Each structure stands twice: as structure tokens, then as C-alpha cells.
């Protein structure tokens, strides 16, 4: 019953998130139909459509990834991967969110590269999701740290921020699918709240683990 309740809440949120970009797209399309619309306004309308379509694509991609993972349909393309390269790729992905909120990003890498047997695309997705999550829930001009370390043969990757934090009773549940910490708070941000569930599944597929503190 609890799982059904969370799923129902998620579906309601999904409908809300998909509908949100459609209103500005429709308005922009109506503006583009105006013959006398100045070129600057046409450019602005096209930019609105592009941004909102990209947002919809990200939502659909996350949904497809969740569906693939729950069906066991994702296959990792494993190679020898440097976590420094993963950090660089993930930073590129998260840069728009970090820049929009004027965050300071500090990346700390060890003197020697740390290599893992993994899928560079999926590991970059993991770190990118963590960075985006930090960017969302940290007040503007915050500080976000990305650290790569090695301990006794294990690779450790840490994303740390000075954001709002996670209540202790939720720290073991934030990686569960359809779990929201505070729906009212979450509505102030874009997304479906499934990024951390994707993180957990992809990390465990690599034989690793993920925790929040």
C-alpha cells in the first residue's frame, strides 16, 4: 500500500512536470505565428521552445532509464576508467545548473589517477546527478565539493555541499524510487526526484554502494 501511495504521488508529479513546459511552448508557438513579430522576439520565442524541449527530453530520458533498470535491461559497457575523467565529464553536464545558481565548484583529485572497471557514461551520469542535486538544494552562491580518493583498494567519490541537508530519518531512504523528502519543497525545483534512485541502481550495478550523510 505504501508503494502504491508513493507511485500515485509520483504519477501526479510526473503529469505536473510534463505539463509545465507545454504552456511556454504553446505561447512561443503562438507568438511565432504573428507576421509582424520583431526578429528579437522571434529569437526569444525559439530559445524558449528549445529550453523547454530539452527539459522534456531530460524527463523522458530519466523515465526510460528507470524503466530499463527495473526490467534489468541496462548493460554496462565496462572499460578501465579514470575517475578524474568521470569527474570532468560530470562537471560539464552539471555546469548549467551550477552556473545558473552561481555556485563555487571545488574538485579535489589525488596525485595519482584512480582507475575503476566501469561504464564511463553511466558513472558520469551518477556523478552528474549528484552534482545537479547539490546545485538544486544549495542556496545561490553556495559551495559544492567533488572529491576523488582511494582507500585500501576501494575508490571513493564524495559530493559535499553546504545546502539544506537531509533529515536523519530520510538519509537511508533518499535513494528509493518514488521517495520525496518534502513535496512542497521539491515543487520549487525542476525534475521528478528520481535522480538519486538512478544513482543507487547504477552504482550497485558496478558492485559499489552509495550513502547520504
PDB file of C-alpha atoms in Angstrom:
ATOM      1  CA  UNK A   1       0.000   0.000   0.000  1.00  0.00           C
ATOM      2  CA  UNK A   2       2.861   2.359   0.822  1.00  0.00           C
ATOM      3  CA  UNK A   3       4.497   1.639  -2.545  1.00  0.00           C
ATOM      4  CA  UNK A   4       1.188   2.251  -4.335  1.00  0.00           C
ATOM      5  CA  UNK A   5       0.715   5.527  -2.481  1.00  0.00           C
ATOM      6  CA  UNK A   6       4.183   6.737  -3.440  1.00  0.00           C
ATOM      7  CA  UNK A   7       3.637   5.639  -7.034  1.00  0.00           C
ATOM      8  CA  UNK A   8       0.352   7.568  -7.211  1.00  0.00           C
ATOM      9  CA  UNK A   9       2.085  10.681  -5.867  1.00  0.00           C
ATOM     10  CA  UNK A  10       4.861  10.209  -8.393  1.00  0.00           C
ATOM     11  CA  UNK A  11       2.419   9.922 -11.306  1.00  0.00           C
ATOM     12  CA  UNK A  12       0.655  13.094 -10.203  1.00  0.00           C
ATOM     13  CA  UNK A  13       4.018  14.862 -10.009  1.00  0.00           C
ATOM     14  CA  UNK A  14       5.002  13.455 -13.417  1.00  0.00           C
ATOM     15  CA  UNK A  15       1.864  14.878 -15.024  1.00  0.00           C
ATOM     16  CA  UNK A  16       2.618  18.239 -13.385  1.00  0.00           C
ATOM     17  CA  UNK A  17       6.241  18.230 -14.571  1.00  0.00           C
ATOM     18  CA  UNK A  18       5.334  17.296 -18.152  1.00  0.00           C
ATOM     19  CA  UNK A  19       2.573  19.894 -18.322  1.00  0.00           C
ATOM     20  CA  UNK A  20       4.779  22.715 -17.015  1.00  0.00           C
ATOM     21  CA  UNK A  21       6.963  23.094 -20.157  1.00  0.00           C
ATOM     22  CA  UNK A  22       3.975  22.831 -22.506  1.00  0.00           C
ATOM     23  CA  UNK A  23       2.485  26.223 -21.566  1.00  0.00           C
ATOM     24  CA  UNK A  24       5.561  28.290 -22.542  1.00  0.00           C
ATOM     25  CA  UNK A  25       5.999  26.172 -25.695  1.00  0.00           C
ATOM     26  CA  UNK A  26       2.404  26.852 -26.741  1.00  0.00           C
ATOM     27  CA  UNK A  27       2.769  30.585 -26.016  1.00  0.00           C
ATOM     28  CA  UNK A  28       6.016  30.754 -28.021  1.00  0.00           C
ATOM     29  CA  UNK A  29       4.420  28.949 -30.981  1.00  0.00           C
ATOM     30  CA  UNK A  30       1.504  31.414 -30.983  1.00  0.00           C
ATOM     31  CA  UNK A  31       3.965  34.337 -30.964  1.00  0.00           C
ATOM     32  CA  UNK A  32       5.877  32.869 -33.915  1.00  0.00           C
ATOM     33  CA  UNK A  33       2.650  32.883 -35.935  1.00  0.00           C
ATOM     34  CA  UNK A  34       2.474  36.675 -35.710  1.00  0.00           C
ATOM     35  CA  UNK A  35       3.632  38.159 -39.004  1.00  0.00           C
ATOM     36  CA  UNK A  36       4.778  41.467 -37.507  1.00  0.00           C
ATOM     37  CA  UNK A  37       6.763  39.922 -34.626  1.00  0.00           C
ATOM     38  CA  UNK A  38      10.223  41.587 -34.359  1.00  0.00           C
ATOM     39  CA  UNK A  39      13.207  39.335 -35.012  1.00  0.00           C
ATOM     40  CA  UNK A  40      14.432  39.714 -31.417  1.00  0.00           C
ATOM     41  CA  UNK A  41      11.103  38.382 -30.144  1.00  0.00           C
ATOM     42  CA  UNK A  42      11.230  35.507 -32.650  1.00  0.00           C
ATOM     43  CA  UNK A  43      14.672  34.559 -31.374  1.00  0.00           C
ATOM     44  CA  UNK A  44      13.460  34.711 -27.773  1.00  0.00           C
ATOM     45  CA  UNK A  45      10.454  32.503 -28.618  1.00  0.00           C
ATOM     46  CA  UNK A  46      12.683  29.937 -30.348  1.00  0.00           C
ATOM     47  CA  UNK A  47      15.015  29.910 -27.334  1.00  0.00           C
ATOM     48  CA  UNK A  48      12.050  29.264 -25.017  1.00  0.00           C
ATOM     49  CA  UNK A  49      10.925  26.315 -27.153  1.00  0.00           C
ATOM     50  CA  UNK A  50      14.455  24.887 -27.252  1.00  0.00           C
ATOM     51  CA  UNK A  51      14.927  25.138 -23.465  1.00  0.00           C
ATOM     52  CA  UNK A  52      11.573  23.583 -22.669  1.00  0.00           C
ATOM     53  CA  UNK A  53      12.014  20.760 -25.179  1.00  0.00           C
ATOM     54  CA  UNK A  54      15.431  19.974 -23.660  1.00  0.00           C
ATOM     55  CA  UNK A  55      13.759  19.850 -20.250  1.00  0.00           C
ATOM     56  CA  UNK A  56      11.124  17.408 -21.548  1.00  0.00           C
ATOM     57  CA  UNK A  57      13.847  15.256 -23.116  1.00  0.00           C
ATOM     58  CA  UNK A  58      15.670  15.041 -19.765  1.00  0.00           C
ATOM     59  CA  UNK A  59      12.452  13.980 -18.021  1.00  0.00           C
ATOM     60  CA  UNK A  60      11.776  11.275 -20.600  1.00  0.00           C
ATOM     61  CA  UNK A  61      15.389  10.058 -20.509  1.00  0.00           C
ATOM     62  CA  UNK A  62      15.193   9.648 -16.711  1.00  0.00           C
ATOM     63  CA  UNK A  63      11.909   7.759 -17.022  1.00  0.00           C
ATOM     64  CA  UNK A  64      13.339   5.457 -19.689  1.00  0.00           C
ATOM     65  CA  UNK A  65      16.410   4.773 -17.552  1.00  0.00           C
ATOM     66  CA  UNK A  66      14.238   3.868 -14.555  1.00  0.00           C
ATOM     67  CA  UNK A  67      12.154   1.558 -16.744  1.00  0.00           C
ATOM     68  CA  UNK A  68      15.273  -0.111 -18.177  1.00  0.00           C
ATOM     69  CA  UNK A  69      16.842  -0.591 -14.756  1.00  0.00           C
ATOM     70  CA  UNK A  70      13.719  -2.061 -13.155  1.00  0.00           C
ATOM     71  CA  UNK A  71      13.481  -4.505 -16.094  1.00  0.00           C
ATOM     72  CA  UNK A  72      17.188  -5.303 -15.907  1.00  0.00           C
ATOM     73  CA  UNK A  73      17.598  -4.054 -19.463  1.00  0.00           C
ATOM     74  CA  UNK A  74      20.707  -1.894 -18.951  1.00  0.00           C
ATOM     75  CA  UNK A  75      24.055  -3.410 -19.936  1.00  0.00           C
ATOM     76  CA  UNK A  76      27.238  -1.753 -18.739  1.00  0.00           C
ATOM     77  CA  UNK A  77      29.999  -1.111 -21.273  1.00  0.00           C
ATOM     78  CA  UNK A  78      32.919  -1.691 -18.941  1.00  0.00           C
ATOM     79  CA  UNK A  79      36.437  -0.404 -19.568  1.00  0.00           C
ATOM     80  CA  UNK A  80      39.342   0.857 -17.448  1.00  0.00           C
ATOM     81  CA  UNK A  81      38.039   4.256 -16.400  1.00  0.00           C
ATOM     82  CA  UNK A  82      39.786   7.119 -14.621  1.00  0.00           C
ATOM     83  CA  UNK A  83      37.542   8.729 -12.017  1.00  0.00           C
ATOM     84  CA  UNK A  84      39.221  12.008 -12.894  1.00  0.00           C
ATOM     85  CA  UNK A  85      37.758  11.683 -16.406  1.00  0.00           C
ATOM     86  CA  UNK A  86      34.383  10.812 -14.883  1.00  0.00           C
ATOM     87  CA  UNK A  87      34.533  13.935 -12.712  1.00  0.00           C
ATOM     88  CA  UNK A  88      35.387  16.090 -15.743  1.00  0.00           C
ATOM     89  CA  UNK A  89      32.510  14.709 -17.837  1.00  0.00           C
ATOM     90  CA  UNK A  90      30.025  15.038 -14.981  1.00  0.00           C
ATOM     91  CA  UNK A  91      31.084  18.626 -14.336  1.00  0.00           C
ATOM     92  CA  UNK A  92      30.400  19.510 -17.976  1.00  0.00           C
ATOM     93  CA  UNK A  93      26.905  18.029 -17.657  1.00  0.00           C
ATOM     94  CA  UNK A  94      26.123  19.846 -14.415  1.00  0.00           C
ATOM     95  CA  UNK A  95      27.748  23.149 -15.401  1.00  0.00           C
ATOM     96  CA  UNK A  96      24.479  24.876 -16.484  1.00  0.00           C
ATOM     97  CA  UNK A  97      22.866  24.185 -13.079  1.00  0.00           C
ATOM     98  CA  UNK A  98      25.978  25.265 -11.193  1.00  0.00           C
ATOM     99  CA  UNK A  99      26.368  28.440 -13.245  1.00  0.00           C
ATOM    100  CA  UNK A 100      22.682  29.378 -13.038  1.00  0.00           C
ATOM    101  CA  UNK A 101      22.843  29.408  -9.228  1.00  0.00           C
ATOM    102  CA  UNK A 102      26.369  30.897  -9.119  1.00  0.00           C
ATOM    103  CA  UNK A 103      27.835  28.035  -7.107  1.00  0.00           C
ATOM    104  CA  UNK A 104      31.532  27.560  -6.463  1.00  0.00           C
ATOM    105  CA  UNK A 105      32.636  24.064  -7.508  1.00  0.00           C
ATOM    106  CA  UNK A 106      35.829  22.692  -5.967  1.00  0.00           C
ATOM    107  CA  UNK A 107      37.269  19.492  -7.455  1.00  0.00           C
ATOM    108  CA  UNK A 108      39.930  17.633  -5.459  1.00  0.00           C
ATOM    109  CA  UNK A 109      41.758  14.785  -7.227  1.00  0.00           C
ATOM    110  CA  UNK A 110      44.564  12.623  -5.796  1.00  0.00           C
ATOM    111  CA  UNK A 111      48.131  12.954  -7.156  1.00  0.00           C
ATOM    112  CA  UNK A 112      47.824   9.626  -8.984  1.00  0.00           C
ATOM    113  CA  UNK A 113      44.802   8.677 -11.140  1.00  0.00           C
ATOM    114  CA  UNK A 114      42.207   6.367  -9.579  1.00  0.00           C
ATOM    115  CA  UNK A 115      41.038   3.718 -12.026  1.00  0.00           C
ATOM    116  CA  UNK A 116      37.909   1.549 -11.835  1.00  0.00           C
ATOM    117  CA  UNK A 117      36.357  -1.123 -14.025  1.00  0.00           C
ATOM    118  CA  UNK A 118      33.206   0.640 -15.145  1.00  0.00           C
ATOM    119  CA  UNK A 119      30.993   2.268 -17.748  1.00  0.00           C
ATOM    120  CA  UNK A 120      32.279   5.833 -18.168  1.00  0.00           C
ATOM    121  CA  UNK A 121      28.931   7.110 -19.485  1.00  0.00           C
ATOM    122  CA  UNK A 122      26.904   5.658 -16.618  1.00  0.00           C
ATOM    123  CA  UNK A 123      29.429   6.683 -13.953  1.00  0.00           C
ATOM    124  CA  UNK A 124      29.392  10.216 -15.358  1.00  0.00           C
ATOM    125  CA  UNK A 125      25.588  10.114 -15.141  1.00  0.00           C
ATOM    126  CA  UNK A 126      25.872   9.123 -11.467  1.00  0.00           C
ATOM    127  CA  UNK A 127      28.196  11.989 -10.581  1.00  0.00           C
ATOM    128  CA  UNK A 128      26.259  14.441 -12.752  1.00  0.00           C
ATOM    129  CA  UNK A 129      23.026  13.560 -10.939  1.00  0.00           C
ATOM    130  CA  UNK A 130      24.704  14.087  -7.564  1.00  0.00           C
ATOM    131  CA  UNK A 131      26.107  17.459  -8.635  1.00  0.00           C
ATOM    132  CA  UNK A 132      22.737  18.569 -10.048  1.00  0.00           C
ATOM    133  CA  UNK A 133      21.063  17.509  -6.813  1.00  0.00           C
ATOM    134  CA  UNK A 134      23.535  19.563  -4.798  1.00  0.00           C
ATOM    135  CA  UNK A 135      23.030  22.537  -7.114  1.00  0.00           C
ATOM    136  CA  UNK A 136      19.236  22.382  -6.662  1.00  0.00           C
ATOM    137  CA  UNK A 137      19.205  22.195  -2.890  1.00  0.00           C
ATOM    138  CA  UNK A 138      22.002  24.640  -2.124  1.00  0.00           C
ATOM    139  CA  UNK A 139      21.215  28.327  -1.823  1.00  0.00           C
ATOM    140  CA  UNK A 140      22.688  30.508  -4.604  1.00  0.00           C
ATOM    141  CA  UNK A 141      26.427  31.217  -4.345  1.00  0.00           C
ATOM    142  CA  UNK A 142      26.944  28.029  -2.364  1.00  0.00           C
ATOM    143  CA  UNK A 143      29.977  25.758  -2.259  1.00  0.00           C
ATOM    144  CA  UNK A 144      29.990  22.264  -3.766  1.00  0.00           C
ATOM    145  CA  UNK A 145      32.951  19.914  -3.497  1.00  0.00           C
ATOM    146  CA  UNK A 146      33.740  16.870  -5.634  1.00  0.00           C
ATOM    147  CA  UNK A 147      36.452  14.664  -4.137  1.00  0.00           C
ATOM    148  CA  UNK A 148      38.067  11.521  -5.554  1.00  0.00           C
ATOM    149  CA  UNK A 149      40.069   9.345  -3.153  1.00  0.00           C
ATOM    150  CA  UNK A 150      41.439   5.821  -2.872  1.00  0.00           C
ATOM    151  CA  UNK A 151      41.326   3.722   0.312  1.00  0.00           C
ATOM    152  CA  UNK A 152      42.710   0.170   0.585  1.00  0.00           C
ATOM    153  CA  UNK A 153      41.835  -0.754  -2.971  1.00  0.00           C
ATOM    154  CA  UNK A 154      38.437   0.966  -2.953  1.00  0.00           C
ATOM    155  CA  UNK A 155      37.615   4.069  -4.995  1.00  0.00           C
ATOM    156  CA  UNK A 156      35.739   6.728  -3.035  1.00  0.00           C
ATOM    157  CA  UNK A 157      33.906   9.600  -4.679  1.00  0.00           C
ATOM    158  CA  UNK A 158      32.330  12.282  -2.493  1.00  0.00           C
ATOM    159  CA  UNK A 159      29.961  15.126  -3.383  1.00  0.00           C
ATOM    160  CA  UNK A 160      29.659  17.569  -0.486  1.00  0.00           C
ATOM    161  CA  UNK A 161      27.737  20.841  -0.269  1.00  0.00           C
ATOM    162  CA  UNK A 162      26.613  23.487   2.204  1.00  0.00           C
ATOM    163  CA  UNK A 163      22.967  23.171   1.183  1.00  0.00           C
ATOM    164  CA  UNK A 164      19.821  22.499   3.171  1.00  0.00           C
ATOM    165  CA  UNK A 165      20.834  18.947   4.092  1.00  0.00           C
ATOM    166  CA  UNK A 166      18.777  15.782   4.544  1.00  0.00           C
ATOM    167  CA  UNK A 167      16.840  14.918   7.737  1.00  0.00           C
ATOM    168  CA  UNK A 168      18.476  11.959   9.555  1.00  0.00           C
ATOM    169  CA  UNK A 169      15.351   9.796   9.272  1.00  0.00           C
ATOM    170  CA  UNK A 170      15.416  10.205   5.470  1.00  0.00           C
ATOM    171  CA  UNK A 171      19.104   9.575   4.833  1.00  0.00           C
ATOM    172  CA  UNK A 172      18.589   5.846   4.275  1.00  0.00           C
ATOM    173  CA  UNK A 173      15.516   6.402   2.041  1.00  0.00           C
ATOM    174  CA  UNK A 174      16.527   9.184  -0.356  1.00  0.00           C
ATOM    175  CA  UNK A 175      17.786   6.626  -2.877  1.00  0.00           C
ATOM    176  CA  UNK A 176      14.452   4.772  -3.030  1.00  0.00           C
ATOM    177  CA  UNK A 177      12.294   5.177  -6.126  1.00  0.00           C
ATOM    178  CA  UNK A 178       9.253   7.487  -5.711  1.00  0.00           C
ATOM    179  CA  UNK A 179      10.548   8.836  -2.374  1.00  0.00           C
ATOM    180  CA  UNK A 180      10.287  12.579  -1.745  1.00  0.00           C
ATOM    181  CA  UNK A 181      11.715  14.320   1.311  1.00  0.00           C
ATOM    182  CA  UNK A 182       9.352  17.276   1.178  1.00  0.00           C
ATOM    183  CA  UNK A 183       6.936  17.502  -1.732  1.00  0.00           C
ATOM    184  CA  UNK A 184       6.189  21.180  -1.097  1.00  0.00           C
ATOM    185  CA  UNK A 185       9.905  21.972  -1.146  1.00  0.00           C
ATOM    186  CA  UNK A 186      10.547  19.735  -4.147  1.00  0.00           C
ATOM    187  CA  UNK A 187       7.911  21.524  -6.209  1.00  0.00           C
ATOM    188  CA  UNK A 188      10.139  24.572  -6.182  1.00  0.00           C
ATOM    189  CA  UNK A 189      12.659  22.677  -8.325  1.00  0.00           C
ATOM    190  CA  UNK A 190      12.561  21.026 -11.742  1.00  0.00           C
ATOM    191  CA  UNK A 191      12.677  17.271 -12.070  1.00  0.00           C
ATOM    192  CA  UNK A 192      10.937  14.117 -10.950  1.00  0.00           C
ATOM    193  CA  UNK A 193      13.024  13.308  -7.901  1.00  0.00           C
ATOM    194  CA  UNK A 194      14.218  10.008  -9.394  1.00  0.00           C
ATOM    195  CA  UNK A 195      17.830  11.039  -9.957  1.00  0.00           C
ATOM    196  CA  UNK A 196      19.072   9.555  -6.685  1.00  0.00           C
ATOM    197  CA  UNK A 197      17.248   6.274  -7.361  1.00  0.00           C
ATOM    198  CA  UNK A 198      19.115   6.081 -10.682  1.00  0.00           C
ATOM    199  CA  UNK A 199      22.360   6.812  -8.830  1.00  0.00           C
ATOM    200  CA  UNK A 200      21.807   3.917  -6.421  1.00  0.00           C
ATOM    201  CA  UNK A 201      20.933   1.397  -9.142  1.00  0.00           C
ATOM    202  CA  UNK A 202      23.852   2.340 -11.384  1.00  0.00           C
ATOM    203  CA  UNK A 203      26.368   2.318  -8.524  1.00  0.00           C
ATOM    204  CA  UNK A 204      25.161  -1.100  -7.340  1.00  0.00           C
ATOM    205  CA  UNK A 205      25.371  -2.433 -10.911  1.00  0.00           C
ATOM    206  CA  UNK A 206      29.092  -1.557 -10.680  1.00  0.00           C
ATOM    207  CA  UNK A 207      29.394  -3.509  -7.417  1.00  0.00           C
ATOM    208  CA  UNK A 208      29.563  -0.352  -5.326  1.00  0.00           C
ATOM    209  CA  UNK A 209      27.423   1.340  -2.697  1.00  0.00           C
ATOM    210  CA  UNK A 210      26.144   4.851  -2.050  1.00  0.00           C
ATOM    211  CA  UNK A 211      25.194   6.590   1.192  1.00  0.00           C
ATOM    212  CA  UNK A 212      23.991  10.033   2.296  1.00  0.00           C
ATOM    213  CA  UNK A 213      25.031  11.859   5.459  1.00  0.00           C
TER     214      UNK A 213
END
